[in-house]
Amino acid sequence: MSKILVFGHQNPDTDAIGSSYAFAELSRLRGLETAEVVALGDVNEETAFALDYFGVPAPRVVTSAKAEGADQVILTDHNEFQQSISDIRDVTILGVVDHHRVANFETQAPLFMILEPVGSASSIVYRQFKADGREIPKATAGLLLSGLISDTLLLKSPTTHETDVKVAEDLAKIAGVDLETYGLALLKAGTNLATKPADVLIDIDAKTFELNGHSVRVAQVNTVDIPEVLARQSEIETAIKTAMQANAYSDFVFMITDIVNSNSEILALGQNSDKVEAAFNFELKDNHAFLAGAVSRKKQVVPQLTESFSK
């Protein structure tokens, strides 16, 4: 049997790593013995905290499936090709486990697709273990819990589905942690931004979306101090402009999210600032504006941009 790579999206976050790690494990239990979890980028500090806490080594980083001798892949936490491995169009996609919109996706052969509008891909993988009647190892449960906590900001994000609460409770019990205590420690681990160079800061958690012919990069960082991040605006804007030129992004939207007060500041540069302003019904001043109550890129930013750019 040929090698099968299981991975989340580029610039992997905790849900991408947790869901792919667990689904690779489940795939092997289901008979896909060569399924291997890999990553499409280095893990961030939040994810590193979770991996260290549960004693799991970080997946090795790959850039090409073919270079790894794999012609079959399974995607978790994404489906859009521009967010995936470089040679995604040259391999067979066996399956997808995701909780995002479906876009820019097509295959030559049938596949399984498990798509649910829940808070995390990790939530879906948890239910797949349960549906199979399989026990979830402690470390695996810990990574799935971490993915769910990360994507829902400890169940406070509007992306949180009503079923996610019970999933989190079940996983916390299996992982042997207190949900609130561990969750806060995990989120805090991901807010150390001061020492990161601007080019790293804007790429910690960033995805590219094709919106009506425009390549729009939407990045997000979590913090407990928005003014501290904005104090570096000049440096950040220089990094954004460099990234835009290098990757032909028409627009770059940088979301600075306060995880304590559940608000965000939006810093936006590009050709379509009017469409960004229209998306959120605000006025950019000095390239940024406050967006009250916004913490979710998936639910509170990308859909609004998609609608605005379509007009």
Short mmCIF file of C-alpha atoms in Angstrom, two decimals:
data_model
loop_
_atom_site.label_atom_id
_atom_site.label_comp_id
_atom_site.label_asym_id
_atom_site.label_seq_id
_atom_site.Cartn_x
_atom_site.Cartn_y
_atom_site.Cartn_z
CA MET A 1 0.00 0.00 0.00
CA SER A 2 1.37 3.41 -0.95
CA LYS A 3 2.01 6.08 1.64
CA ILE A 4 -0.97 8.25 2.62
CA LEU A 5 -0.32 11.73 4.04
CA VAL A 6 -2.83 13.29 6.43
CA PHE A 7 -2.52 17.02 7.02
CA GLY A 8 -4.29 20.26 7.83
CA HIS A 9 -3.87 23.59 6.05
CA GLN A 10 -0.77 25.70 5.48
CA ASN A 11 0.36 27.76 8.49
CA PRO A 12 -1.21 25.09 10.69
CA ASP A 13 -3.08 26.11 13.81
CA THR A 14 -3.90 23.87 16.74
CA ASP A 15 -7.07 22.48 15.14
CA ALA A 16 -5.21 21.64 11.92
CA ILE A 17 -2.56 19.74 13.86
CA GLY A 18 -4.90 18.10 16.37
CA SER A 19 -7.46 16.94 13.82
CA SER A 20 -4.86 15.58 11.38
CA TYR A 21 -2.93 13.79 14.13
CA ALA A 22 -6.08 12.11 15.42
CA PHE A 23 -7.53 11.30 12.01
CA ALA A 24 -4.27 9.71 10.88
CA GLU A 25 -4.46 7.53 13.98
CA LEU A 26 -8.08 6.62 13.25
CA SER A 27 -7.25 5.93 9.60
CA ARG A 28 -4.62 3.41 10.65
CA LEU A 29 -7.13 1.73 12.95
CA ARG A 30 -9.50 1.53 9.98
CA GLY A 31 -6.93 -0.33 7.92
CA LEU A 32 -5.01 2.45 6.17
CA GLU A 33 -1.77 1.30 7.76
CA THR A 34 0.48 3.77 5.90
CA ALA A 35 -1.47 6.88 6.95
CA GLU A 36 1.00 9.39 8.38
CA VAL A 37 0.30 12.77 9.91
CA VAL A 38 2.45 15.58 8.53
CA ALA A 39 2.26 19.37 8.68
CA LEU A 40 2.40 22.08 6.03
CA GLY A 41 4.44 24.40 8.22
CA ASP A 42 5.97 24.72 11.67
CA VAL A 43 3.64 24.66 14.66
CA ASN A 44 2.89 27.90 16.50
CA GLU A 45 3.48 28.48 20.21
CA GLU A 46 -0.06 27.58 21.19
CA THR A 47 0.14 24.25 19.38
CA ALA A 48 3.62 23.62 20.77
CA PHE A 49 2.18 24.07 24.26
CA ALA A 50 -0.47 21.41 23.58
CA LEU A 51 2.01 18.97 22.04
CA ASP A 52 4.42 19.39 24.95
CA TYR A 53 1.64 19.09 27.54
CA PHE A 54 0.49 15.76 26.16
CA GLY A 55 3.93 14.46 25.21
CA VAL A 56 3.39 14.31 21.46
CA PRO A 57 6.17 15.18 18.99
CA ALA A 58 5.34 17.77 16.35
CA PRO A 59 4.52 16.26 12.93
CA ARG A 60 7.32 16.57 10.41
CA VAL A 61 6.93 19.42 7.93
CA VAL A 62 6.51 18.61 4.23
CA THR A 63 5.99 20.77 1.16
CA SER A 64 5.21 18.19 -1.52
CA ALA A 65 3.34 14.88 -1.37
CA LYS A 66 5.11 13.47 -4.43
CA ALA A 67 8.50 14.28 -2.91
CA GLU A 68 7.49 12.13 0.04
CA GLY A 69 6.58 9.22 -2.21
CA ALA A 70 2.88 9.69 -1.55
CA ASP A 71 0.19 9.88 -4.20
CA GLN A 72 -2.76 9.78 -1.80
CA VAL A 73 -3.75 12.37 0.82
CA ILE A 74 -6.44 13.10 3.37
CA LEU A 75 -7.21 16.72 4.25
CA THR A 76 -8.42 17.97 7.61
CA ASP A 77 -9.52 21.47 8.62
CA HIS A 78 -9.48 22.74 5.01
CA ASN A 79 -10.49 21.95 1.48
CA GLU A 80 -9.52 24.98 -0.62
CA PHE A 81 -6.58 24.08 -2.83
CA GLN A 82 -4.69 27.34 -2.28
CA GLN A 83 -4.54 26.48 1.44
CA SER A 84 -3.26 22.95 0.84
CA ILE A 85 -0.07 21.16 -0.16
CA SER A 86 1.78 22.50 -3.22
CA ASP A 87 1.02 19.53 -5.49
CA ILE A 88 -2.55 18.91 -4.33
CA ARG A 89 -3.79 18.75 -7.95
CA ASP A 90 -1.35 15.94 -8.74
CA VAL A 91 -2.42 13.49 -6.03
CA THR A 92 -5.53 11.51 -5.18
CA ILE A 93 -7.59 13.02 -2.38
CA LEU A 94 -9.02 10.09 -0.43
CA GLY A 95 -11.07 12.24 1.91
CA VAL A 96 -11.77 15.54 3.62
CA VAL A 97 -12.74 16.29 7.21
CA ASP A 98 -13.62 19.95 7.52
CA HIS A 99 -15.84 22.62 9.10
CA HIS A 100 -15.30 25.45 6.59
CA ARG A 101 -16.96 26.54 3.38
CA VAL A 102 -16.26 24.46 0.26
CA ALA A 103 -14.52 26.42 -2.50
CA ASN A 104 -12.02 25.87 -5.33
CA PHE A 105 -12.32 22.12 -4.87
CA GLU A 106 -12.68 19.33 -7.38
CA THR A 107 -11.43 15.76 -7.74
CA GLN A 108 -11.03 13.18 -10.47
CA ALA A 109 -12.25 10.29 -8.30
CA PRO A 110 -14.91 9.76 -5.63
CA LEU A 111 -13.92 10.42 -2.04
CA PHE A 112 -15.38 10.67 1.43
CA MET A 113 -16.21 14.17 2.65
CA ILE A 114 -17.23 14.79 6.24
CA LEU A 115 -18.34 18.42 6.47
CA GLU A 116 -20.09 19.79 9.53
CA PRO A 117 -20.84 23.38 10.59
CA VAL A 118 -19.29 22.92 14.02
CA GLY A 119 -16.61 24.75 15.96
CA SER A 120 -13.63 22.69 14.88
CA ALA A 121 -12.46 19.84 12.70
CA SER A 122 -11.36 18.20 15.93
CA SER A 123 -15.01 17.97 16.99
CA ILE A 124 -15.78 15.98 13.85
CA VAL A 125 -12.84 13.61 14.34
CA TYR A 126 -13.96 12.98 17.93
CA ARG A 127 -17.38 11.89 16.67
CA GLN A 128 -15.74 9.63 14.09
CA PHE A 129 -13.93 7.80 16.89
CA LYS A 130 -17.21 7.49 18.78
CA ALA A 131 -19.10 6.29 15.69
CA ASP A 132 -16.52 3.52 15.27
CA GLY A 133 -16.84 2.56 18.92
CA ARG A 134 -13.12 3.13 19.49
CA GLU A 135 -11.47 4.39 22.65
CA ILE A 136 -9.55 7.64 22.30
CA PRO A 137 -6.05 7.63 23.85
CA LYS A 138 -5.39 10.34 26.43
CA ALA A 139 -2.88 12.25 24.30
CA THR A 140 -5.13 12.10 21.24
CA ALA A 141 -8.05 13.39 23.28
CA GLY A 142 -5.82 16.19 24.56
CA LEU A 143 -4.91 17.32 21.05
CA LEU A 144 -8.53 17.16 19.88
CA LEU A 145 -9.58 19.17 22.92
CA SER A 146 -6.84 21.70 22.19
CA GLY A 147 -8.03 22.10 18.61
CA LEU A 148 -11.59 22.69 19.77
CA ILE A 149 -10.56 25.18 22.45
CA SER A 150 -8.34 27.06 20.02
CA ASP A 151 -10.92 27.40 17.25
CA THR A 152 -13.78 28.37 19.58
CA LEU A 153 -11.75 30.50 22.01
CA LEU A 154 -12.75 28.18 24.84
CA LEU A 155 -16.33 27.85 23.56
CA LYS A 156 -16.88 31.64 23.48
CA SER A 157 -16.65 32.18 19.72
CA PRO A 158 -19.87 32.47 17.67
CA THR A 159 -18.57 29.52 15.67
CA THR A 160 -19.19 27.30 18.69
CA HIS A 161 -21.89 24.73 17.95
CA GLU A 162 -24.20 23.57 20.71
CA THR A 163 -22.72 20.07 20.43
CA ASP A 164 -19.18 21.37 20.98
CA VAL A 165 -19.81 21.94 24.69
CA LYS A 166 -20.44 18.24 25.38
CA VAL A 167 -17.55 17.26 23.09
CA ALA A 168 -15.20 19.52 25.07
CA GLU A 169 -16.39 18.11 28.38
CA ASP A 170 -15.95 14.53 27.18
CA LEU A 171 -12.48 15.19 25.77
CA ALA A 172 -11.35 17.03 28.92
CA LYS A 173 -12.38 14.03 31.00
CA ILE A 174 -10.47 11.61 28.76
CA ALA A 175 -7.44 13.91 28.64
CA GLY A 176 -7.49 14.31 32.43
CA VAL A 177 -7.58 18.10 32.50
CA ASP A 178 -9.85 20.79 33.87
CA LEU A 179 -11.46 22.40 30.83
CA GLU A 180 -11.29 26.02 32.00
CA THR A 181 -7.83 25.85 33.56
CA TYR A 182 -6.21 24.05 30.66
CA GLY A 183 -8.11 26.09 28.09
CA LEU A 184 -6.96 29.42 29.48
CA ALA A 185 -3.36 28.20 29.71
CA LEU A 186 -3.48 27.03 26.09
CA LEU A 187 -4.89 30.31 24.76
CA LYS A 188 -2.43 32.35 26.82
CA ALA A 189 0.45 30.39 25.30
CA GLY A 190 -0.53 31.70 21.90
CA THR A 191 -0.58 35.39 22.82
CA ASN A 192 3.16 35.99 23.19
CA LEU A 193 3.56 38.31 20.21
CA ALA A 194 6.04 40.93 21.37
CA THR A 195 9.17 39.01 20.43
CA LYS A 196 7.97 37.93 16.98
CA PRO A 197 9.21 39.82 13.90
CA ALA A 198 6.45 41.46 11.87
CA ASP A 199 6.83 39.06 8.94
CA VAL A 200 6.26 36.16 11.34
CA LEU A 201 3.40 37.93 13.08
CA ILE A 202 1.34 38.35 9.91
CA ASP A 203 1.84 34.71 8.95
CA ILE A 204 1.11 32.93 12.24
CA ASP A 205 -2.47 32.15 11.26
CA ALA A 206 -3.13 33.33 7.72
CA LYS A 207 -5.20 31.99 4.84
CA THR A 208 -5.68 33.11 1.25
CA PHE A 209 -9.18 33.40 -0.20
CA GLU A 210 -10.07 33.86 -3.85
CA LEU A 211 -12.88 36.41 -3.78
CA ASN A 212 -14.37 37.25 -7.15
CA GLY A 213 -11.01 37.22 -8.90
CA HIS A 214 -9.13 38.87 -6.04
CA SER A 215 -6.53 37.06 -3.96
CA VAL A 216 -7.26 38.21 -0.41
CA ARG A 217 -5.03 37.24 2.48
CA VAL A 218 -6.77 37.19 5.87
CA ALA A 219 -4.54 36.79 8.92
CA GLN A 220 -5.39 36.69 12.61
CA VAL A 221 -3.46 36.93 15.86
CA ASN A 222 -4.80 36.57 19.39
CA THR A 223 -3.69 38.92 22.12
CA VAL A 224 -4.67 40.37 25.48
CA ASP A 225 -3.39 43.81 24.47
CA ILE A 226 -4.46 45.22 21.09
CA PRO A 227 -2.68 48.58 21.61
CA GLU A 228 0.61 46.72 22.12
CA VAL A 229 0.24 45.15 18.66
CA LEU A 230 -0.92 48.39 17.03
CA ALA A 231 2.15 50.15 18.42
CA ARG A 232 4.06 48.16 15.80
CA GLN A 233 1.78 49.25 12.95
CA SER A 234 4.50 50.75 10.77
CA GLU A 235 6.62 47.60 11.01
CA ILE A 236 3.58 45.39 10.40
CA GLU A 237 2.48 47.39 7.36
CA THR A 238 5.95 47.09 5.83
CA ALA A 239 5.79 43.32 6.25
CA ILE A 240 2.28 43.21 4.77
CA LYS A 241 3.32 45.22 1.70
CA THR A 242 6.29 42.90 1.16
CA ALA A 243 4.03 39.84 1.40
CA MET A 244 1.48 41.38 -0.97
CA GLN A 245 4.09 42.09 -3.59
CA ALA A 246 5.73 38.67 -3.28
CA ASN A 247 2.46 36.73 -3.49
CA ALA A 248 0.30 39.00 -5.66
CA TYR A 249 -2.33 39.51 -2.95
CA SER A 250 -4.75 42.23 -3.97
CA ASP A 251 -5.65 42.86 -0.33
CA PHE A 252 -4.40 41.95 3.12
CA VAL A 253 -6.73 41.96 6.13
CA PHE A 254 -4.99 41.58 9.50
CA MET A 255 -7.30 40.73 12.40
CA ILE A 256 -5.96 41.54 15.89
CA THR A 257 -8.25 39.75 18.35
CA ASP A 258 -8.58 40.49 22.06
CA ILE A 259 -9.43 37.08 23.55
CA VAL A 260 -10.37 38.58 26.92
CA ASN A 261 -12.91 41.16 25.75
CA SER A 262 -13.94 39.41 22.51
CA ASN A 263 -13.25 42.29 20.11
CA SER A 264 -10.90 42.84 17.17
CA GLU A 265 -9.04 45.60 15.42
CA ILE A 266 -8.89 45.26 11.64
CA LEU A 267 -5.78 46.49 9.84
CA ALA A 268 -6.30 46.45 6.07
CA LEU A 269 -4.14 47.32 3.09
CA GLY A 270 -4.70 46.81 -0.63
CA GLN A 271 -6.60 47.73 -3.73
CA ASN A 272 -10.09 47.37 -2.31
CA SER A 273 -10.23 49.21 0.98
CA ASP A 274 -13.70 50.43 0.04
CA LYS A 275 -14.92 46.82 -0.13
CA VAL A 276 -13.34 46.06 3.25
CA GLU A 277 -15.09 49.10 4.74
CA ALA A 278 -18.39 48.07 3.18
CA ALA A 279 -18.01 44.52 4.50
CA PHE A 280 -17.94 45.70 8.10
CA ASN A 281 -19.77 49.00 7.84
CA PHE A 282 -16.86 50.95 9.31
CA GLU A 283 -14.34 53.55 8.15
CA LEU A 284 -10.66 52.71 8.06
CA LYS A 285 -8.61 55.47 9.67
CA ASP A 286 -4.88 55.17 9.29
CA ASN A 287 -5.65 51.78 7.68
CA HIS A 288 -7.37 50.28 10.70
CA ALA A 289 -10.74 50.20 12.49
CA PHE A 290 -12.33 48.61 15.56
CA LEU A 291 -14.73 45.69 15.05
CA ALA A 292 -16.76 45.10 18.19
CA GLY A 293 -17.63 41.54 19.12
CA ALA A 294 -15.61 39.97 16.30
CA VAL A 295 -13.41 37.01 17.19
CA SER A 296 -14.04 34.55 14.36
CA ARG A 297 -12.39 34.87 10.97
CA LYS A 298 -14.54 32.06 9.58
CA LYS A 299 -17.90 33.47 10.65
CA GLN A 300 -17.41 37.20 11.23
CA VAL A 301 -14.86 38.21 8.61
CA VAL A 302 -14.59 35.93 5.58
CA PRO A 303 -18.35 35.72 4.80
CA GLN A 304 -18.67 39.49 5.02
CA LEU A 305 -15.66 40.01 2.76
CA THR A 306 -16.97 37.42 0.33
CA GLU A 307 -20.29 39.23 0.03
CA SER A 308 -18.69 42.64 -0.32
CA PHE A 309 -16.17 41.53 -2.95
CA SER A 310 -18.95 39.89 -4.99
CA LYS A 311 -20.67 43.22 -5.61
#
